Amino acid sequence: MIDHLDRSILRYLKEDGRMTATALAAKVGLTVAPCHRRLRDLEASGVIRGYRADIDPAAVGLGFEAIVFVTLRQVDRATMEIFENRVADNANIVEAQRLFGSPDYLLKVIAEDLPAYQRFYDAELSSLPGVERLTSTLVMKNLKPNTGPPV
């Protein structure tokens, strides 16, 4: 169970994951040693899953986004496992969720532009195992990026 100090640590790290333990300790009102210990405990318990750079896809030439709804022909363990492994291994699929009901999956795909997405759709998405139907919705504007859970 996390307390108010842990939540405070998490809020500051969500804003700046590169914050030093010293700066973090000052922000949450602890000395460095107990702050560092709490930080290690949050990491060890899996509350903090990791640290990564937040890269703007458009800045690296991948400014086109599509949301793809996937319906599988057959929803059995073997088909889902193969499908999910292929999705997880594909760098252009940047988010994926398995859904209750129909469709079976929601994928967020990035590409350079519409022609690149069309090539990706034809070569990669349509060849995923078990796919019965793919429905794409193009993203016009990102209003709120995934910022993680509220803490």
Coordinates of C-alpha atoms in Angstrom, one line a residue:
M1 CA 0.0 0.0 0.0
I2 CA 1.3 3.4 -0.9
D3 CA 0.9 6.5 1.3
H4 CA 0.7 10.2 0.7
L5 CA 4.5 10.6 0.5
D6 CA 4.8 7.8 -2.1
R7 CA 2.0 9.5 -4.1
S8 CA 3.8 12.8 -3.9
I9 CA 7.0 11.1 -5.2
L10 CA 5.0 9.5 -8.1
R11 CA 3.4 12.9 -9.0
Y12 CA 6.8 14.6 -9.2
L13 CA 8.3 11.7 -11.2
K14 CA 5.4 11.8 -13.7
E15 CA 6.3 15.4 -14.4
D16 CA 10.1 14.8 -14.6
G17 CA 11.3 11.3 -14.5
R18 CA 14.9 12.5 -14.6
M19 CA 14.6 14.4 -11.3
T20 CA 17.5 13.6 -9.0
A21 CA 16.8 12.0 -5.7
T22 CA 18.1 15.1 -4.0
A23 CA 15.7 17.4 -5.9
L24 CA 12.8 14.9 -5.3
A25 CA 13.6 14.7 -1.6
A26 CA 13.4 18.5 -1.3
K27 CA 10.1 18.6 -3.2
V28 CA 8.4 16.0 -1.0
G29 CA 9.9 17.2 2.3
L30 CA 12.2 14.3 3.1
T31 CA 16.0 13.9 3.4
V32 CA 17.7 12.1 0.6
A33 CA 18.2 8.7 2.3
P34 CA 14.5 8.0 3.1
C35 CA 13.4 9.4 -0.2
H36 CA 15.8 7.2 -2.1
R37 CA 14.7 4.2 0.0
R38 CA 11.0 4.9 -0.9
L39 CA 12.0 5.3 -4.5
R40 CA 13.8 1.9 -4.5
D41 CA 10.8 0.3 -2.8
L42 CA 8.4 1.7 -5.4
E43 CA 10.6 0.3 -8.2
A44 CA 11.1 -3.1 -6.5
S45 CA 7.4 -3.5 -5.9
G46 CA 6.5 -2.8 -9.5
V47 CA 4.7 0.5 -8.9
I48 CA 7.3 2.2 -11.0
R49 CA 7.7 0.0 -14.0
G50 CA 10.5 1.9 -15.6
Y51 CA 11.8 5.2 -17.0
R52 CA 11.8 6.2 -20.7
A53 CA 12.1 9.2 -22.9
D54 CA 8.8 10.6 -24.2
I55 CA 9.6 10.9 -27.9
D56 CA 7.4 13.0 -30.3
P57 CA 6.6 10.7 -33.2
A58 CA 6.2 13.6 -35.6
A59 CA 9.7 14.8 -34.7
V60 CA 11.2 11.5 -35.9
G61 CA 9.2 11.3 -39.1
L62 CA 6.2 9.3 -37.8
G63 CA 3.5 11.9 -37.6
F64 CA 0.6 9.8 -39.0
E65 CA -1.5 7.9 -36.5
A66 CA -4.4 5.4 -36.9
I67 CA -6.5 3.6 -34.4
V68 CA -7.2 0.1 -35.7
F69 CA -10.0 -2.1 -34.4
V70 CA -9.3 -5.8 -35.0
T71 CA -11.9 -8.6 -35.0
L72 CA -10.5 -12.2 -35.0
R73 CA -12.1 -15.0 -37.0
Q74 CA -11.6 -17.4 -34.1
V75 CA -10.9 -16.4 -30.5
D76 CA -9.0 -19.3 -29.1
R77 CA -5.9 -19.4 -26.9
A78 CA -3.4 -20.4 -29.7
T79 CA -4.7 -17.7 -32.1
M80 CA -4.7 -15.0 -29.5
E81 CA -1.2 -15.9 -28.3
I82 CA 0.3 -15.8 -31.8
F83 CA -1.6 -12.6 -32.6
E84 CA -0.5 -10.9 -29.4
N85 CA 3.1 -11.9 -29.8
R86 CA 3.2 -10.5 -33.4
V87 CA 1.6 -7.3 -32.2
A88 CA 4.0 -6.9 -29.3
D89 CA 7.0 -7.4 -31.7
N90 CA 5.9 -4.8 -34.2
A91 CA 7.5 -1.4 -33.6
N92 CA 4.8 0.6 -35.5
I93 CA 2.1 -0.7 -33.2
V94 CA 2.7 1.6 -30.2
E95 CA -0.3 0.6 -28.1
A96 CA -2.5 -2.4 -28.0
Q97 CA -5.4 -3.5 -25.9
R98 CA -7.5 -6.6 -25.8
L99 CA -11.1 -5.7 -25.4
F100 CA -14.3 -7.4 -24.0
G101 CA -17.0 -7.7 -26.7
S102 CA -16.5 -6.7 -30.3
P103 CA -14.0 -5.8 -31.7
D104 CA -11.4 -8.0 -30.0
Y105 CA -8.5 -5.6 -30.1
L106 CA -7.6 -1.9 -30.4
L107 CA -4.3 -1.0 -31.8
K108 CA -2.6 2.4 -32.1
V109 CA -0.3 2.5 -35.2
I110 CA 2.1 5.2 -36.2
A111 CA 3.6 5.7 -39.7
E112 CA 5.3 8.4 -41.8
D113 CA 2.2 9.3 -43.8
L114 CA -0.9 7.8 -45.4
P115 CA 0.9 5.9 -48.1
A116 CA 3.3 4.4 -45.5
Y117 CA 0.3 3.4 -43.4
Q118 CA -1.4 1.8 -46.4
R119 CA 1.7 -0.2 -47.1
F120 CA 1.9 -1.2 -43.4
Y121 CA -1.8 -2.1 -43.4
D122 CA -1.4 -4.3 -46.5
A123 CA 1.9 -6.0 -45.5
E124 CA 1.6 -6.2 -41.7
L125 CA -1.8 -5.7 -40.3
S126 CA -3.7 -7.8 -42.9
S127 CA -1.2 -10.7 -42.4
L128 CA -1.7 -10.9 -38.6
P129 CA -2.8 -14.4 -37.7
G130 CA -6.6 -14.9 -37.3
V131 CA -7.7 -11.5 -38.5
E132 CA -11.2 -11.4 -39.9
R133 CA -11.7 -7.7 -40.0
L134 CA -9.7 -4.5 -39.6
T135 CA -11.3 -1.1 -39.2
S136 CA -9.1 2.0 -39.2
T137 CA -9.9 5.4 -37.8
L138 CA -7.4 8.1 -38.6
V139 CA -6.3 10.4 -35.7
M140 CA -6.8 14.0 -36.5
K141 CA -5.3 15.5 -33.3
N142 CA -4.0 14.1 -30.0
L143 CA -5.7 16.0 -27.2
K144 CA -4.2 14.2 -24.3
P145 CA -1.3 11.7 -24.5
N146 CA -1.2 8.8 -22.2
T147 CA 0.0 10.3 -18.9
G148 CA -0.4 7.2 -16.7
P149 CA -2.8 6.8 -13.8
P150 CA -3.7 9.6 -11.5
V151 CA -1.7 9.6 -8.3

